[in-house]
PDB file of C-alpha atoms and ligand atoms in Angstrom:
ATOM      1  CA  MET K   1       0.266 -14.839 -14.164  1.00  0.00           C
ATOM      2  CA  LYS K   2      -2.457 -14.572 -11.658  1.00  0.00           C
ATOM      3  CA  ILE K   3      -6.324 -13.854 -12.311  1.00  0.00           C
ATOM      4  CA  VAL K   4      -6.558 -10.258 -11.812  1.00  0.00           C
ATOM      5  CA  SER K   5     -10.148 -10.009 -10.510  1.00  0.00           C
ATOM      6  CA  LYS K   6     -12.736  -7.761 -12.340  1.00  0.00           C
ATOM      7  CA  LYS K   7     -14.369  -7.235  -8.930  1.00  0.00           C
ATOM      8  CA  PHE K   8     -12.703  -5.680  -6.055  1.00  0.00           C
ATOM      9  CA  ILE K   9      -9.245  -4.630  -5.283  1.00  0.00           C
ATOM     10  CA  ASP K  10      -7.691  -4.454  -1.713  1.00  0.00           C
ATOM     11  CA  PHE K  11      -4.115  -3.173  -2.554  1.00  0.00           C
ATOM     12  CA  HIS K  12      -3.082  -2.636   1.178  1.00  0.00           C
ATOM     13  CA  CYS K  13      -4.320  -5.020   3.972  1.00  0.00           C
ATOM     14  CA  HIS K  14      -2.577  -6.594   6.919  1.00  0.00           C
ATOM     15  CA  LEU K  15      -3.976  -9.953   6.647  1.00  0.00           C
ATOM     16  CA  ASP K  16      -1.641 -11.414   9.035  1.00  0.00           C
ATOM     17  CA  LEU K  17      -3.048  -9.341  11.688  1.00  0.00           C
ATOM     18  CA  TYR K  18      -6.580 -10.743  11.809  1.00  0.00           C
ATOM     19  CA  PRO K  19      -6.955 -13.697  14.115  1.00  0.00           C
ATOM     20  CA  ASP K  20      -6.566 -16.258  11.463  1.00  0.00           C
ATOM     21  CA  LEU K  21      -4.332 -15.578   8.420  1.00  0.00           C
ATOM     22  CA  ALA K  22      -5.049 -18.804   6.445  1.00  0.00           C
ATOM     23  CA  ALA K  23      -8.797 -18.027   6.806  1.00  0.00           C
ATOM     24  CA  ALA K  24      -8.152 -14.569   5.700  1.00  0.00           C
ATOM     25  CA  VAL K  25      -6.542 -15.750   2.416  1.00  0.00           C
ATOM     26  CA  ARG K  26      -9.261 -18.106   1.910  1.00  0.00           C
ATOM     27  CA  GLU K  27     -11.725 -15.402   2.340  1.00  0.00           C
ATOM     28  CA  CYS K  28     -10.078 -13.165  -0.340  1.00  0.00           C
ATOM     29  CA  ASP K  29      -9.959 -16.013  -2.795  1.00  0.00           C
ATOM     30  CA  GLY K  30     -13.696 -17.043  -2.043  1.00  0.00           C
ATOM     31  CA  ALA K  31     -14.738 -13.543  -2.758  1.00  0.00           C
ATOM     32  CA  GLY K  32     -12.244 -13.060  -5.767  1.00  0.00           C
ATOM     33  CA  ILE K  33     -10.651  -9.865  -4.302  1.00  0.00           C
ATOM     34  CA  PHE K  34      -7.111  -9.084  -5.336  1.00  0.00           C
ATOM     35  CA  THR K  35      -5.605  -8.250  -2.056  1.00  0.00           C
ATOM     36  CA  LEU K  36      -2.104  -7.215  -1.345  1.00  0.00           C
ATOM     37  CA  ALA K  37      -1.104  -8.612   2.117  1.00  0.00           C
ATOM     38  CA  VAL K  38       1.386  -6.111   3.436  1.00  0.00           C
ATOM     39  CA  THR K  39       3.781  -7.187   6.357  1.00  0.00           C
ATOM     40  CA  THR K  40       5.090  -5.003   8.954  1.00  0.00           C
ATOM     41  CA  THR K  41       8.316  -6.982   9.698  1.00  0.00           C
ATOM     42  CA  PRO K  42      10.217  -9.356   7.325  1.00  0.00           C
ATOM     43  CA  LEU K  43       9.818 -11.968  10.011  1.00  0.00           C
ATOM     44  CA  ALA K  44       6.176 -12.210   8.663  1.00  0.00           C
ATOM     45  CA  TRP K  45       7.194 -12.669   5.065  1.00  0.00           C
ATOM     46  CA  PRO K  46       7.799 -16.471   4.685  1.00  0.00           C
ATOM     47  CA  ARG K  47       4.235 -17.594   6.030  1.00  0.00           C
ATOM     48  CA  ASN K  48       2.285 -14.737   4.107  1.00  0.00           C
ATOM     49  CA  ASN K  49       4.411 -15.605   0.982  1.00  0.00           C
ATOM     50  CA  GLN K  50       3.781 -19.192   1.361  1.00  0.00           C
ATOM     51  CA  LEU K  51       0.018 -18.912   1.899  1.00  0.00           C
ATOM     52  CA  ALA K  52       0.111 -16.200  -1.061  1.00  0.00           C
ATOM     53  CA  LEU K  53       1.793 -18.853  -3.421  1.00  0.00           C
ATOM     54  CA  ASN K  54      -1.194 -21.087  -3.086  1.00  0.00           C
ATOM     55  CA  SER K  55      -3.761 -18.395  -3.578  1.00  0.00           C
ATOM     56  CA  LYS K  56      -5.088 -17.065  -6.769  1.00  0.00           C
ATOM     57  CA  HIS K  57      -5.905 -13.505  -5.588  1.00  0.00           C
ATOM     58  CA  VAL K  58      -3.439 -12.814  -2.689  1.00  0.00           C
ATOM     59  CA  HIS K  59      -0.134 -11.601  -3.146  1.00  0.00           C
ATOM     60  CA  ALA K  60       2.354 -10.872  -0.195  1.00  0.00           C
ATOM     61  CA  ALA K  61       4.237  -7.791   0.293  1.00  0.00           C
ATOM     62  CA  LEU K  62       7.776  -7.744   1.995  1.00  0.00           C
ATOM     63  CA  GLY K  63       7.803  -4.792   4.700  1.00  0.00           C
ATOM     64  CA  LEU K  64       9.460  -3.273   7.406  1.00  0.00           C
ATOM     65  CA  HIS K  65       6.936  -0.564   8.852  1.00  0.00           C
ATOM     66  CA  PRO K  66       8.169   2.802   9.692  1.00  0.00           C
ATOM     67  CA  GLN K  67       6.386   2.650  13.078  1.00  0.00           C
ATOM     68  CA  LEU K  68       8.679  -0.348  14.040  1.00  0.00           C
ATOM     69  CA  VAL K  69      11.841   0.680  12.589  1.00  0.00           C
ATOM     70  CA  SER K  70      12.847   2.180  16.197  1.00  0.00           C
ATOM     71  CA  GLU K  71      12.794  -1.436  17.576  1.00  0.00           C
ATOM     72  CA  ARG K  72      13.551  -3.272  14.533  1.00  0.00           C
ATOM     73  CA  ALA K  73      16.017  -1.530  12.235  1.00  0.00           C
ATOM     74  CA  GLU K  74      18.324  -4.391  12.384  1.00  0.00           C
ATOM     75  CA  GLU K  75      15.807  -6.684  10.756  1.00  0.00           C
ATOM     76  CA  ILE K  76      16.736  -4.955   7.332  1.00  0.00           C
ATOM     77  CA  ALA K  77      19.326  -7.687   6.939  1.00  0.00           C
ATOM     78  CA  ILE K  78      16.601 -10.116   6.811  1.00  0.00           C
ATOM     79  CA  TRP K  79      14.542  -8.053   4.540  1.00  0.00           C
ATOM     80  CA  ASP K  80      17.573  -7.981   2.189  1.00  0.00           C
ATOM     81  CA  GLN K  81      17.420 -11.862   2.138  1.00  0.00           C
ATOM     82  CA  TYR K  82      13.947 -11.993   0.976  1.00  0.00           C
ATOM     83  CA  LEU K  83      14.069  -9.012  -1.287  1.00  0.00           C
ATOM     84  CA  PRO K  84      14.956 -11.489  -4.398  1.00  0.00           C
ATOM     85  CA  ASP K  85      11.653 -13.600  -4.030  1.00  0.00           C
ATOM     86  CA  ALA K  86       9.495 -10.494  -3.381  1.00  0.00           C
ATOM     87  CA  ARG K  87       7.715  -8.274  -6.174  1.00  0.00           C
ATOM     88  CA  PHE K  88       5.725  -6.290  -4.105  1.00  0.00           C
ATOM     89  CA  ILE K  89       7.458  -4.291  -1.261  1.00  0.00           C
ATOM     90  CA  GLY K  90       5.282  -3.160   2.001  1.00  0.00           C
ATOM     91  CA  GLU K  91       4.542  -1.581   4.322  1.00  0.00           C
ATOM     92  CA  ILE K  92       7.453   0.824   4.039  1.00  0.00           C
ATOM     93  CA  GLY K  93       7.961   4.596   4.270  1.00  0.00           C
ATOM     94  CA  LEU K  94       8.201   7.180   6.752  1.00  0.00           C
ATOM     95  CA  ASP K  95       5.980   8.534   9.707  1.00  0.00           C
ATOM     96  CA  ALA K  96       6.676  12.031  11.423  1.00  0.00           C
ATOM     97  CA  GLY K  97       3.826  11.709  13.986  1.00  0.00           C
ATOM     98  CA  PRO K  98       4.484  12.708  17.374  1.00  0.00           C
ATOM     99  CA  ARG K  99       5.210   9.159  18.757  1.00  0.00           C
ATOM    100  CA  TYR K 100       7.526   8.443  15.812  1.00  0.00           C
ATOM    101  CA  TYR K 101       9.272  11.544  15.168  1.00  0.00           C
ATOM    102  CA  LYS K 102      12.052  10.775  17.428  1.00  0.00           C
ATOM    103  CA  HIS K 103      13.682   7.981  15.388  1.00  0.00           C
ATOM    104  CA  PHE K 104      12.992  10.002  11.828  1.00  0.00           C
ATOM    105  CA  GLU K 105      16.718   9.869  10.948  1.00  0.00           C
ATOM    106  CA  LEU K 106      16.699   5.978  11.729  1.00  0.00           C
ATOM    107  CA  GLN K 107      13.667   5.798   9.346  1.00  0.00           C
ATOM    108  CA  LYS K 108      15.020   7.781   6.686  1.00  0.00           C
ATOM    109  CA  LYS K 109      18.139   5.523   6.490  1.00  0.00           C
ATOM    110  CA  VAL K 110      16.110   2.318   6.539  1.00  0.00           C
ATOM    111  CA  PHE K 111      13.741   3.856   4.077  1.00  0.00           C
ATOM    112  CA  ALA K 112      16.612   4.943   1.667  1.00  0.00           C
ATOM    113  CA  HIS K 113      18.151   1.652   1.862  1.00  0.00           C
ATOM    114  CA  ILE K 114      14.698  -0.163   0.805  1.00  0.00           C
ATOM    115  CA  LEU K 115      14.414   2.170  -1.922  1.00  0.00           C
ATOM    116  CA  ARG K 116      17.885   1.562  -3.261  1.00  0.00           C
ATOM    117  CA  ALA K 117      17.667  -1.925  -2.995  1.00  0.00           C
ATOM    118  CA  SER K 118      14.271  -2.213  -4.767  1.00  0.00           C
ATOM    119  CA  ALA K 119      15.573   0.086  -7.536  1.00  0.00           C
ATOM    120  CA  ARG K 120      18.567  -2.066  -8.076  1.00  0.00           C
ATOM    121  CA  ALA K 121      16.507  -5.326  -8.042  1.00  0.00           C
ATOM    122  CA  GLY K 122      14.057  -3.556 -10.745  1.00  0.00           C
ATOM    123  CA  GLY K 123      10.037  -4.400 -11.491  1.00  0.00           C
ATOM    124  CA  ARG K 124       9.309  -3.735  -7.693  1.00  0.00           C
ATOM    125  CA  ILE K 125       6.035  -2.405  -6.678  1.00  0.00           C
ATOM    126  CA  LEU K 126       5.895  -0.441  -3.382  1.00  0.00           C
ATOM    127  CA  SER K 127       3.121   0.212  -1.058  1.00  0.00           C
ATOM    128  CA  ILE K 128       4.453   3.175   1.090  1.00  0.00           C
ATOM    129  CA  HIS K 129       3.099   5.005   4.116  1.00  0.00           C
ATOM    130  CA  SER K 130       3.924   8.642   4.153  1.00  0.00           C
ATOM    131  CA  VAL K 131       2.258  10.257   7.559  1.00  0.00           C
ATOM    132  CA  ARG K 132       3.206  13.830   7.380  1.00  0.00           C
ATOM    133  CA  THR K 133       6.078  13.043   5.035  1.00  0.00           C
ATOM    134  CA  VAL K 134       4.764  13.355   1.516  1.00  0.00           C
ATOM    135  CA  ARG K 135       7.117  15.971   0.486  1.00  0.00           C
ATOM    136  CA  ILE K 136      10.245  14.122   1.927  1.00  0.00           C
ATOM    137  CA  VAL K 137       8.978  10.725   0.395  1.00  0.00           C
ATOM    138  CA  LEU K 138       8.682  12.227  -2.941  1.00  0.00           C
ATOM    139  CA  ASP K 139      12.026  13.751  -2.617  1.00  0.00           C
ATOM    140  CA  MET K 140      13.624  10.402  -1.573  1.00  0.00           C
ATOM    141  CA  LEU K 141      11.609   8.563  -4.407  1.00  0.00           C
ATOM    142  CA  GLU K 142      13.168  10.995  -7.067  1.00  0.00           C
ATOM    143  CA  THR K 143      16.466  10.407  -5.595  1.00  0.00           C
ATOM    144  CA  TYR K 144      16.781   6.526  -4.998  1.00  0.00           C
ATOM    145  CA  PHE K 145      13.822   5.091  -6.843  1.00  0.00           C
ATOM    146  CA  PRO K 146      13.806   6.086 -10.531  1.00  0.00           C
ATOM    147  CA  GLY K 147      10.718   5.738 -12.378  1.00  0.00           C
ATOM    148  CA  ASP K 148      11.894   3.177 -14.806  1.00  0.00           C
ATOM    149  CA  ARG K 149      13.130   0.849 -11.850  1.00  0.00           C
ATOM    150  CA  GLY K 150       9.646   0.140 -10.368  1.00  0.00           C
ATOM    151  CA  LYS K 151       6.320   1.666  -9.339  1.00  0.00           C
ATOM    152  CA  ALA K 152       5.303   3.361  -6.132  1.00  0.00           C
ATOM    153  CA  VAL K 153       1.634   3.183  -4.686  1.00  0.00           C
ATOM    154  CA  PHE K 154       0.746   5.848  -1.974  1.00  0.00           C
ATOM    155  CA  HIS K 155      -1.072   4.071   0.484  1.00  0.00           C
ATOM    156  CA  TRP K 156      -3.619   6.400   2.529  1.00  0.00           C
ATOM    157  CA  PHE K 157      -2.169   9.500   0.747  1.00  0.00           C
ATOM    158  CA  GLY K 158      -2.938  12.551   3.270  1.00  0.00           C
ATOM    159  CA  GLY K 159      -0.821  15.270   1.003  1.00  0.00           C
ATOM    160  CA  THR K 160      -2.162  18.333  -0.505  1.00  0.00           C
ATOM    161  CA  VAL K 161      -3.643  18.635  -3.978  1.00  0.00           C
ATOM    162  CA  VAL K 162      -0.169  20.220  -5.228  1.00  0.00           C
ATOM    163  CA  GLU K 163       1.803  17.081  -3.699  1.00  0.00           C
ATOM    164  CA  ALA K 164      -0.484  14.699  -5.194  1.00  0.00           C
ATOM    165  CA  ARG K 165       0.067  16.347  -8.627  1.00  0.00           C
ATOM    166  CA  ARG K 166       3.664  16.299  -8.065  1.00  0.00           C
ATOM    167  CA  ALA K 167       3.533  12.396  -7.289  1.00  0.00           C
ATOM    168  CA  ALA K 168       0.869  11.603 -10.160  1.00  0.00           C
ATOM    169  CA  ALA K 169       3.659  13.445 -12.499  1.00  0.00           C
ATOM    170  CA  MET K 170       6.359  11.128 -11.075  1.00  0.00           C
ATOM    171  CA  GLY K 171       4.230   8.018 -12.048  1.00  0.00           C
ATOM    172  CA  CYS K 172       2.931   6.967  -8.623  1.00  0.00           C
ATOM    173  CA  TYR K 173      -0.228   5.313  -7.923  1.00  0.00           C
ATOM    174  CA  PHE K 174      -2.619   6.001  -4.854  1.00  0.00           C
ATOM    175  CA  SER K 175      -4.804   3.286  -3.110  1.00  0.00           C
ATOM    176  CA  ILE K 176      -7.709   4.957  -1.633  1.00  0.00           C
ATOM    177  CA  ASN K 177      -9.632   3.816   1.593  1.00  0.00           C
ATOM    178  CA  ARG K 178     -12.921   4.863   3.091  1.00  0.00           C
ATOM    179  CA  GLU K 179     -11.218   7.049   5.770  1.00  0.00           C
ATOM    180  CA  MET K 180      -9.827   9.254   3.051  1.00  0.00           C
ATOM    181  CA  LEU K 181     -13.227  10.047   1.678  1.00  0.00           C
ATOM    182  CA  ARG K 182     -14.745  11.030   4.901  1.00  0.00           C
ATOM    183  CA  ASN K 183     -13.672  14.654   5.241  1.00  0.00           C
ATOM    184  CA  GLU K 184     -14.199  17.212   2.576  1.00  0.00           C
ATOM    185  CA  LYS K 185     -10.737  18.479   2.032  1.00  0.00           C
ATOM    186  CA  HIS K 186      -9.185  14.953   1.656  1.00  0.00           C
ATOM    187  CA  ARG K 187     -12.102  14.010  -0.478  1.00  0.00           C
ATOM    188  CA  ALA K 188     -11.494  16.900  -2.827  1.00  0.00           C
ATOM    189  CA  MET K 189      -8.005  16.184  -2.981  1.00  0.00           C
ATOM    190  CA  VAL K 190      -8.846  12.390  -3.841  1.00  0.00           C
ATOM    191  CA  CYS K 191     -11.117  13.923  -6.563  1.00  0.00           C
ATOM    192  CA  SER K 192      -8.121  15.713  -7.987  1.00  0.00           C
ATOM    193  CA  LEU K 193      -6.177  12.519  -8.497  1.00  0.00           C
ATOM    194  CA  PRO K 194      -5.785  11.119 -12.115  1.00  0.00           C
ATOM    195  CA  LEU K 195      -8.508   8.495 -12.658  1.00  0.00           C
ATOM    196  CA  ASP K 196      -5.846   6.020 -14.259  1.00  0.00           C
ATOM    197  CA  ARG K 197      -3.967   6.133 -11.017  1.00  0.00           C
ATOM    198  CA  LEU K 198      -6.414   4.978  -8.608  1.00  0.00           C
ATOM    199  CA  LEU K 199      -6.818   1.713  -6.663  1.00  0.00           C
ATOM    200  CA  THR K 200      -8.649   0.831  -3.574  1.00  0.00           C
ATOM    201  CA  GLU K 201      -7.527  -0.459  -0.088  1.00  0.00           C
ATOM    202  CA  THR K 202      -8.857  -1.185   3.154  1.00  0.00           C
ATOM    203  CA  ASP K 203      -5.806  -0.807   5.634  1.00  0.00           C
ATOM    204  CA  GLY K 204      -7.539  -3.760   7.575  1.00  0.00           C
ATOM    205  CA  PRO K 205      -7.595  -4.577  10.453  1.00  0.00           C
ATOM    206  CA  PHE K 206      -6.877  -0.956  11.571  1.00  0.00           C
ATOM    207  CA  VAL K 207      -9.905   0.673  10.256  1.00  0.00           C
ATOM    208  CA  GLN K 208     -13.246  -0.134  11.778  1.00  0.00           C
ATOM    209  CA  ILE K 209     -16.440  -0.206   9.973  1.00  0.00           C
ATOM    210  CA  GLU K 210     -19.760  -0.527  11.860  1.00  0.00           C
ATOM    211  CA  GLY K 211     -17.871  -1.167  14.831  1.00  0.00           C
ATOM    212  CA  ARG K 212     -15.659  -4.175  13.715  1.00  0.00           C
ATOM    213  CA  PRO K 213     -12.301  -4.262  11.938  1.00  0.00           C
ATOM    214  CA  VAL K 214     -12.881  -3.638   8.173  1.00  0.00           C
ATOM    215  CA  ARG K 215     -12.352  -6.757   5.900  1.00  0.00           C
ATOM    216  CA  PRO K 216     -11.120  -6.819   2.332  1.00  0.00           C
ATOM    217  CA  SER K 217     -14.631  -7.372   1.041  1.00  0.00           C
ATOM    218  CA  ASP K 218     -15.599  -4.095   2.400  1.00  0.00           C
ATOM    219  CA  VAL K 219     -13.623  -2.370  -0.329  1.00  0.00           C
ATOM    220  CA  ALA K 220     -16.977  -2.649  -2.161  1.00  0.00           C
ATOM    221  CA  SER K 221     -18.416   0.028  -0.264  1.00  0.00           C
ATOM    222  CA  THR K 222     -15.172   2.310  -0.640  1.00  0.00           C
ATOM    223  CA  VAL K 223     -15.951   1.704  -4.565  1.00  0.00           C
ATOM    224  CA  SER K 224     -19.497   3.099  -4.287  1.00  0.00           C
ATOM    225  CA  GLU K 225     -18.468   6.078  -2.069  1.00  0.00           C
ATOM    226  CA  LEU K 226     -15.419   7.081  -4.381  1.00  0.00           C
ATOM    227  CA  ALA K 227     -17.627   6.448  -7.433  1.00  0.00           C
ATOM    228  CA  LYS K 228     -20.420   9.035  -5.859  1.00  0.00           C
ATOM    229  CA  ALA K 229     -17.529  11.553  -5.219  1.00  0.00           C
ATOM    230  CA  LEU K 230     -16.293  11.073  -8.578  1.00  0.00           C
ATOM    231  CA  GLY K 231     -19.803  11.451 -10.231  1.00  0.00           C
ATOM    232  CA  LEU K 232     -19.157   8.065 -11.695  1.00  0.00           C
ATOM    233  CA  ASP K 233     -21.339   4.754 -11.743  1.00  0.00           C
ATOM    234  CA  SER K 234     -19.894   2.110  -9.579  1.00  0.00           C
ATOM    235  CA  ASP K 235     -19.400  -0.557 -12.058  1.00  0.00           C
ATOM    236  CA  GLN K 236     -17.783   1.815 -14.565  1.00  0.00           C
ATOM    237  CA  LEU K 237     -15.258   2.962 -11.767  1.00  0.00           C
ATOM    238  CA  GLN K 238     -14.393  -0.546 -10.759  1.00  0.00           C
ATOM    239  CA  GLU K 239     -13.587  -1.550 -14.526  1.00  0.00           C
ATOM    240  CA  LYS K 240     -11.228   1.474 -14.474  1.00  0.00           C
ATOM    241  CA  LEU K 241      -9.788   0.251 -11.233  1.00  0.00           C
ATOM    242  CA  SER K 242      -9.214  -3.150 -12.591  1.00  0.00           C
ATOM    243  CA  HIS K 243      -7.631  -1.665 -15.800  1.00  0.00           C
ATOM    244  CA  ASN K 244      -5.501   0.423 -13.464  1.00  0.00           C
ATOM    245  CA  LEU K 245      -4.407  -2.654 -11.702  1.00  0.00           C
ATOM    246  CA  GLU K 246      -3.556  -4.572 -14.974  1.00  0.00           C
ATOM    247  CA  VAL K 247      -1.619  -1.591 -16.293  1.00  0.00           C
ATOM    248  CA  LEU K 248       0.627  -1.325 -12.984  1.00  0.00           C
ATOM    249  CA  LEU K 249       1.070  -5.223 -12.702  1.00  0.00           C
ATOM    250  CA  ASP K 250       2.135  -5.332 -16.592  1.00  0.00           C
ATOM    251  CA  SER K 251       4.701  -2.477 -16.090  1.00  0.00           C
TER     252      SER K 251
HETATM  253 MN1   MN E 301      -0.947   0.006   7.005  1.00  0.00          MN
END
């Protein structure tokens, strides 16, 4: 069992999209940040997993990003090969944004396959992308990924308060990033989430902070902003987040 940091959690970061993956892993270890290194294609899994196996704080997740499915759907065969070795699955999900909607049927096919296979394998923890598709993602989780077969974590959840309530009732978790706290409507939705389902993330390097790509250590600022929004003390909140992670990992 790896050490779960009492400090910070970055439950969704593309460490392999920074210029130097090995250095990014060392940085997480140096700072003691529990980091989920999500991948966008299963071809990236071996190297991410190799480095994660030698790391105290970094875990690799096996993914096939919905935005890449149109070009890479056949890589699902490679994803299948690595599934036995992967406890964490991501980035996976659906994207109905204008650029990706054309291939939505194919995305659904691939996502259904991933959910079914993960449920069959059992004990998997999923990091899910759900741009403009929360309702369909929830329907598909209900159909293909029963709650007793693993855990789903919504990454950058953009749904409504009602959808959030439905996800929470299904046992889902939510990893919160700083962009989600920017506008009032989303901040209100985040504040409506059950405290015992919250985690933090950066989605680095896709999010910018002070004109540079965000890094896992920047979750510190997300924790303090989230604490402010919730009316809690930062240390208190971080203790709760660490506890949530422990519960999730022990499930
Ligand atoms: Mn991402």
